[in-house]
PDB file of N, CA and C in Angstrom:
ATOM      1  N   MET A  13      39.825 -15.575  21.324  1.00  0.00           N
ATOM      2  CA  MET A  13      39.031 -15.354  19.948  1.00  0.00           C
ATOM      3  C   MET A  13      38.443 -15.877  19.935  1.00  0.00           C
ATOM      4  N   PRO A  14      38.160 -17.889  19.925  1.00  0.00           N
ATOM      5  CA  PRO A  14      37.006 -18.270  19.346  1.00  0.00           C
ATOM      6  C   PRO A  14      35.769 -17.536  19.930  1.00  0.00           C
ATOM      7  N   ILE A  15      34.652 -17.327  21.531  1.00  0.00           N
ATOM      8  CA  ILE A  15      33.906 -16.452  22.292  1.00  0.00           C
ATOM      9  C   ILE A  15      33.860 -15.510  21.269  1.00  0.00           C
ATOM     10  N   LEU A  16      34.664 -14.849  21.290  1.00  0.00           N
ATOM     11  CA  LEU A  16      34.629 -13.299  20.744  1.00  0.00           C
ATOM     12  C   LEU A  16      33.176 -13.568  19.836  1.00  0.00           C
ATOM     13  N   ILE A  17      33.364 -14.391  18.854  1.00  0.00           N
ATOM     14  CA  ILE A  17      32.908 -13.821  17.698  1.00  0.00           C
ATOM     15  C   ILE A  17      31.370 -14.402  17.552  1.00  0.00           C
ATOM     16  N   PRO A  18      30.685 -15.231  18.200  1.00  0.00           N
ATOM     17  CA  PRO A  18      29.817 -15.597  18.177  1.00  0.00           C
ATOM     18  C   PRO A  18      28.893 -14.540  19.584  1.00  0.00           C
ATOM     19  N   ILE A  19      29.986 -14.213  20.598  1.00  0.00           N
ATOM     20  CA  ILE A  19      29.044 -12.571  20.688  1.00  0.00           C
ATOM     21  C   ILE A  19      29.247 -11.661  20.464  1.00  0.00           C
ATOM     22  N   THR A  20      29.552 -11.383  19.558  1.00  0.00           N
ATOM     23  CA  THR A  20      29.746 -10.666  17.969  1.00  0.00           C
ATOM     24  C   THR A  20      28.192 -10.431  17.163  1.00  0.00           C
ATOM     25  N   TYR A  21      28.268 -11.246  17.147  1.00  0.00           N
ATOM     26  CA  TYR A  21      27.227 -12.078  16.343  1.00  0.00           C
ATOM     27  C   TYR A  21      25.954 -11.636  17.189  1.00  0.00           C
ATOM     28  N   PHE A  22      25.779 -12.596  18.006  1.00  0.00           N
ATOM     29  CA  PHE A  22      23.861 -12.547  18.944  1.00  0.00           C
ATOM     30  C   PHE A  22      24.039 -10.754  19.036  1.00  0.00           C
ATOM     31  N   GLY A  23      25.122  -9.930  19.951  1.00  0.00           N
ATOM     32  CA  GLY A  23      25.173  -7.886  19.945  1.00  0.00           C
ATOM     33  C   GLY A  23      24.554  -7.410  18.254  1.00  0.00           C
ATOM     34  N   GLY A  24      25.141  -8.020  17.572  1.00  0.00           N
ATOM     35  CA  GLY A  24      24.259  -7.212  15.879  1.00  0.00           C
ATOM     36  C   GLY A  24      23.152  -8.283  15.756  1.00  0.00           C
ATOM     37  N   VAL A  25      22.698  -9.141  15.957  1.00  0.00           N
ATOM     38  CA  VAL A  25      21.535  -9.505  15.985  1.00  0.00           C
ATOM     39  C   VAL A  25      20.044  -9.312  16.932  1.00  0.00           C
ATOM     40  N   ALA A  26      20.440  -9.083  17.877  1.00  0.00           N
ATOM     41  CA  ALA A  26      19.830  -7.985  18.664  1.00  0.00           C
ATOM     42  C   ALA A  26      19.834  -6.912  17.805  1.00  0.00           C
ATOM     43  N   PHE A  27      20.265  -6.047  17.727  1.00  0.00           N
ATOM     44  CA  PHE A  27      20.053  -4.920  17.083  1.00  0.00           C
ATOM     45  C   PHE A  27      19.813  -4.722  16.242  1.00  0.00           C
ATOM     46  N   ALA A  28      19.626  -5.710  15.409  1.00  0.00           N
ATOM     47  CA  ALA A  28      19.720  -5.993  13.589  1.00  0.00           C
ATOM     48  C   ALA A  28      17.851  -5.584  12.970  1.00  0.00           C
ATOM     49  N   VAL A  29      17.402  -6.558  14.680  1.00  0.00           N
ATOM     50  CA  VAL A  29      16.621  -7.416  14.862  1.00  0.00           C
ATOM     51  C   VAL A  29      15.470  -6.145  15.622  1.00  0.00           C
ATOM     52  N   MET A  30      16.292  -5.185  16.684  1.00  0.00           N
ATOM     53  CA  MET A  30      15.479  -4.168  16.478  1.00  0.00           C
ATOM     54  C   MET A  30      14.782  -3.425  15.741  1.00  0.00           C
ATOM     55  N   PRO A  31      13.782  -2.586  15.280  1.00  0.00           N
ATOM     56  CA  PRO A  31      13.547  -1.814  14.296  1.00  0.00           C
ATOM     57  C   PRO A  31      11.457  -2.501  13.992  1.00  0.00           C
ATOM     58  N   ALA A  32      12.674  -4.271  13.713  1.00  0.00           N
ATOM     59  CA  ALA A  32      11.601  -4.910  13.665  1.00  0.00           C
ATOM     60  C   ALA A  32      10.500  -5.056  14.768  1.00  0.00           C
ATOM     61  N   SER A  33      11.276  -5.808  15.565  1.00  0.00           N
ATOM     62  CA  SER A  33      10.507  -6.284  16.732  1.00  0.00           C
ATOM     63  C   SER A  33       9.541  -4.796  17.690  1.00  0.00           C
ATOM     64  N   ILE A  34       9.890  -3.659  17.423  1.00  0.00           N
ATOM     65  CA  ILE A  34       9.405  -2.370  18.132  1.00  0.00           C
ATOM     66  C   ILE A  34       7.970  -2.530  16.703  1.00  0.00           C
ATOM     67  N   VAL A  35       7.862  -2.639  15.741  1.00  0.00           N
ATOM     68  CA  VAL A  35       7.125  -1.854  14.589  1.00  0.00           C
ATOM     69  C   VAL A  35       5.784  -3.497  14.501  1.00  0.00           C
ATOM     70  N   ILE A  36       6.460  -4.675  15.018  1.00  0.00           N
ATOM     71  CA  ILE A  36       5.688  -6.269  15.127  1.00  0.00           C
ATOM     72  C   ILE A  36       4.955  -5.459  16.785  1.00  0.00           C
ATOM     73  N   ASN A  37       5.485  -5.258  17.478  1.00  0.00           N
ATOM     74  CA  ASN A  37       4.449  -4.909  18.939  1.00  0.00           C
ATOM     75  C   ASN A  37       3.143  -4.264  19.026  1.00  0.00           C
ATOM     76  N   GLY A  38       3.570  -2.803  17.712  1.00  0.00           N
ATOM     77  CA  GLY A  38       3.182  -1.776  17.931  1.00  0.00           C
ATOM     78  C   GLY A  38       1.969  -1.962  16.689  1.00  0.00           C
ATOM     79  N   ASN A  39       1.257  -1.049  16.610  1.00  0.00           N
ATOM     80  CA  ASN A  39       0.184  -1.423  16.019  1.00  0.00           C
ATOM     81  C   ASN A  39       0.021  -0.139  15.081  1.00  0.00           C
ATOM     82  N   TYR A  40       0.801  -0.848  14.504  1.00  0.00           N
ATOM     83  CA  TYR A  40       2.199   0.355  12.957  1.00  0.00           C
ATOM     84  C   TYR A  40       0.965  -0.469  11.452  1.00  0.00           C
ATOM     85  N   PRO A  41       0.574   0.696  10.460  1.00  0.00           N
ATOM     86  CA  PRO A  41       0.164   0.865   9.063  1.00  0.00           C
ATOM     87  C   PRO A  41       0.602  -0.358   8.643  1.00  0.00           C
ATOM     88  N   TRP A  42       1.523  -1.121   7.048  1.00  0.00           N
ATOM     89  CA  TRP A  42       1.343  -2.254   6.879  1.00  0.00           C
ATOM     90  C   TRP A  42       2.746  -1.534   6.017  1.00  0.00           C
ATOM     91  N   LEU A  43       2.889  -0.493   5.739  1.00  0.00           N
ATOM     92  CA  LEU A  43       3.805   0.264   5.150  1.00  0.00           C
ATOM     93  C   LEU A  43       4.988   0.515   5.880  1.00  0.00           C
ATOM     94  N   VAL A  44       4.687   0.443   7.081  1.00  0.00           N
ATOM     95  CA  VAL A  44       5.723   0.846   8.089  1.00  0.00           C
ATOM     96  C   VAL A  44       6.262  -0.630   9.029  1.00  0.00           C
ATOM     97  N   THR A  45       5.936  -0.990   8.523  1.00  0.00           N
ATOM     98  CA  THR A  45       5.761  -2.979   9.711  1.00  0.00           C
ATOM     99  C   THR A  45       6.955  -3.284   7.749  1.00  0.00           C
ATOM    100  N   GLN A  46       6.413  -3.749   7.009  1.00  0.00           N
ATOM    101  CA  GLN A  46       7.566  -3.273   5.097  1.00  0.00           C
ATOM    102  C   GLN A  46       8.677  -3.304   5.722  1.00  0.00           C
ATOM    103  N   LEU A  47       8.810  -1.844   5.645  1.00  0.00           N
ATOM    104  CA  LEU A  47      10.205  -1.078   6.028  1.00  0.00           C
ATOM    105  C   LEU A  47      11.013  -1.138   7.365  1.00  0.00           C
ATOM    106  N   ALA A  48      10.047  -1.654   8.351  1.00  0.00           N
ATOM    107  CA  ALA A  48      10.844  -1.757   9.374  1.00  0.00           C
ATOM    108  C   ALA A  48      11.331  -3.395   8.893  1.00  0.00           C
ATOM    109  N   GLY A  49      10.550  -4.345   7.728  1.00  0.00           N
ATOM    110  CA  GLY A  49      11.462  -5.530   7.589  1.00  0.00           C
ATOM    111  C   GLY A  49      12.851  -5.108   6.839  1.00  0.00           C
ATOM    112  N   LEU A  50      11.956  -3.965   5.789  1.00  0.00           N
ATOM    113  CA  LEU A  50      14.227  -3.921   5.357  1.00  0.00           C
ATOM    114  C   LEU A  50      14.572  -3.436   5.941  1.00  0.00           C
ATOM    115  N   ALA A  51      14.600  -2.741   6.381  1.00  0.00           N
ATOM    116  CA  ALA A  51      16.070  -1.998   7.917  1.00  0.00           C
ATOM    117  C   ALA A  51      16.029  -3.319   8.223  1.00  0.00           C
ATOM    118  N   THR A  52      15.923  -4.372   8.537  1.00  0.00           N
ATOM    119  CA  THR A  52      16.063  -5.760   9.800  1.00  0.00           C
ATOM    120  C   THR A  52      17.358  -5.720   8.565  1.00  0.00           C
ATOM    121  N   CYS A  53      17.083  -6.604   7.637  1.00  0.00           N
ATOM    122  CA  CYS A  53      17.684  -7.146   6.832  1.00  0.00           C
ATOM    123  C   CYS A  53      19.181  -5.762   6.605  1.00  0.00           C
ATOM    124  N   VAL A  54      18.720  -4.906   6.188  1.00  0.00           N
ATOM    125  CA  VAL A  54      20.209  -3.712   5.476  1.00  0.00           C
ATOM    126  C   VAL A  54      21.102  -3.762   7.380  1.00  0.00           C
ATOM    127  N   LEU A  55      20.490  -3.582   8.566  1.00  0.00           N
ATOM    128  CA  LEU A  55      20.946  -3.693   9.206  1.00  0.00           C
ATOM    129  C   LEU A  55      21.824  -5.380   9.585  1.00  0.00           C
ATOM    130  N   ALA A  56      20.904  -5.720   9.489  1.00  0.00           N
ATOM    131  CA  ALA A  56      22.068  -7.454  10.048  1.00  0.00           C
ATOM    132  C   ALA A  56      22.814  -7.594   8.811  1.00  0.00           C
ATOM    133  N   LEU A  57      22.693  -7.414   6.927  1.00  0.00           N
ATOM    134  CA  LEU A  57      24.177  -7.227   6.223  1.00  0.00           C
ATOM    135  C   LEU A  57      25.015  -6.300   6.489  1.00  0.00           C
ATOM    136  N   ILE A  58      24.842  -5.222   6.946  1.00  0.00           N
ATOM    137  CA  ILE A  58      25.457  -4.607   7.284  1.00  0.00           C
ATOM    138  C   ILE A  58      27.090  -4.387   8.504  1.00  0.00           C
ATOM    139  N   LEU A  59      25.749  -5.582   9.729  1.00  0.00           N
ATOM    140  CA  LEU A  59      26.431  -6.189  10.712  1.00  0.00           C
ATOM    141  C   LEU A  59      27.380  -6.891  10.450  1.00  0.00           C
ATOM    142  N   THR A  60      26.941  -8.193   9.589  1.00  0.00           N
ATOM    143  CA  THR A  60      27.500  -9.574   9.281  1.00  0.00           C
ATOM    144  C   THR A  60      28.747  -8.545   8.053  1.00  0.00           C
ATOM    145  N   LEU A  61      29.070  -8.166   7.435  1.00  0.00           N
ATOM    146  CA  LEU A  61      29.547  -6.896   6.815  1.00  0.00           C
ATOM    147  C   LEU A  61      30.681  -6.763   7.827  1.00  0.00           C
ATOM    148  N   GLY A  62      30.459  -5.549   8.757  1.00  0.00           N
ATOM    149  CA  GLY A  62      31.951  -4.782   9.883  1.00  0.00           C
ATOM    150  C   GLY A  62      32.642  -6.137  10.786  1.00  0.00           C
ATOM    151  N   THR A  63      31.544  -7.257  10.677  1.00  0.00           N
ATOM    152  CA  THR A  63      32.236  -8.162  11.771  1.00  0.00           C
ATOM    153  C   THR A  63      33.298  -9.135  11.195  1.00  0.00           C
ATOM    154  N   MET A  64      32.760  -9.616   9.857  1.00  0.00           N
ATOM    155  CA  MET A  64      34.139  -9.917   8.909  1.00  0.00           C
ATOM    156  C   MET A  64      35.318  -9.142   8.480  1.00  0.00           C
ATOM    157  N   ASN A  65      35.224  -7.033   8.636  1.00  0.00           N
ATOM    158  CA  ASN A  65      35.963  -6.931   8.489  1.00  0.00           C
ATOM    159  C   ASN A  65      36.360  -6.589   9.658  1.00  0.00           C
ATOM    160  N   LEU A  66      35.830  -6.427  10.754  1.00  0.00           N
ATOM    161  CA  LEU A  66      36.329  -5.912  12.245  1.00  0.00           C
ATOM    162  C   LEU A  66      37.414  -7.073  12.876  1.00  0.00           C
ATOM    163  N   VAL A  67      36.302  -7.916  13.549  1.00  0.00           N
ATOM    164  CA  VAL A  67      36.908  -8.752  14.480  1.00  0.00           C
ATOM    165  C   VAL A  67      37.372 -10.084  13.479  1.00  0.00           C
ATOM    166  N   LEU A  68      37.095 -10.761  12.112  1.00  0.00           N
ATOM    167  CA  LEU A  68      37.661 -10.978  11.194  1.00  0.00           C
ATOM    168  C   LEU A  68      39.127 -10.658  10.614  1.00  0.00           C
ATOM    169  N   GLY A  69      38.654  -9.801  10.861  1.00  0.00           N
ATOM    170  CA  GLY A  69      40.384  -8.850   9.871  1.00  0.00           C
ATOM    171  C   GLY A  69      40.563  -9.548   8.146  1.00  0.00           C
ATOM    172  N   ARG A  70      38.616  -9.590   7.288  1.00  0.00           N
ATOM    173  CA  ARG A  70      38.775 -10.386   6.415  1.00  0.00           C
ATOM    174  C   ARG A  70      38.218  -8.831   5.035  1.00  0.00           C
ATOM    175  N   ASN A  71      38.322  -8.836   4.615  1.00  0.00           N
ATOM    176  CA  ASN A  71      37.591  -8.039   3.549  1.00  0.00           C
ATOM    177  C   ASN A  71      36.622  -8.625   2.551  1.00  0.00           C
ATOM    178  N   PRO A  72      35.148  -8.306   3.404  1.00  0.00           N
ATOM    179  CA  PRO A  72      34.301  -8.946   3.031  1.00  0.00           C
ATOM    180  C   PRO A  72      33.408  -8.933   1.646  1.00  0.00           C
ATOM    181  N   PHE A  73      34.549  -8.238   1.041  1.00  0.00           N
ATOM    182  CA  PHE A  73      34.044  -8.061  -0.702  1.00  0.00           C
ATOM    183  C   PHE A  73      35.129  -8.449  -1.565  1.00  0.00           C
ATOM    184  N   ASP A  74      35.977  -9.157  -0.992  1.00  0.00           N
ATOM    185  CA  ASP A  74      37.256  -9.818  -1.743  1.00  0.00           C
ATOM    186  C   ASP A  74      37.295 -11.129  -1.770  1.00  0.00           C
ATOM    187  N   MET A  75      36.955 -11.213  -2.771  1.00  0.00           N
ATOM    188  CA  MET A  75      36.141 -12.668  -3.602  1.00  0.00           C
ATOM    189  C   MET A  75      37.309 -14.181  -4.004  1.00  0.00           C
ATOM    190  N   GLU A  76      38.635 -13.438  -3.719  1.00  0.00           N
ATOM    191  CA  GLU A  76      39.605 -14.087  -4.784  1.00  0.00           C
ATOM    192  C   GLU A  76      40.681 -14.601  -3.770  1.00  0.00           C
ATOM    193  N   SER A  77      40.574 -13.901  -2.423  1.00  0.00           N
ATOM    194  CA  SER A  77      41.000 -14.445  -1.487  1.00  0.00           C
ATOM    195  C   SER A  77      40.507 -15.495  -0.196  1.00  0.00           C
ATOM    196  N   ARG A  78      40.751 -16.445   0.193  1.00  0.00           N
ATOM    197  CA  ARG A  78      40.431 -17.375   1.317  1.00  0.00           C
ATOM    198  C   ARG A  78      40.349 -17.583   2.635  1.00  0.00           C
TER     199      ARG A  78
END
């Protein structure tokens, strides 16, 4: 289990960075670049919450539990 958590986060980072890396390496207008940056932030947040829920078995929205 301890090695599974970093591998899950690395896979999520590679997936979340994909929109920004495609747009930065291409010649796109500034609005598309900004939207890809926002998409990267949203994907990273979704993947972090999903990893907490699926791998760690914790509800990311339950602030009362430790």
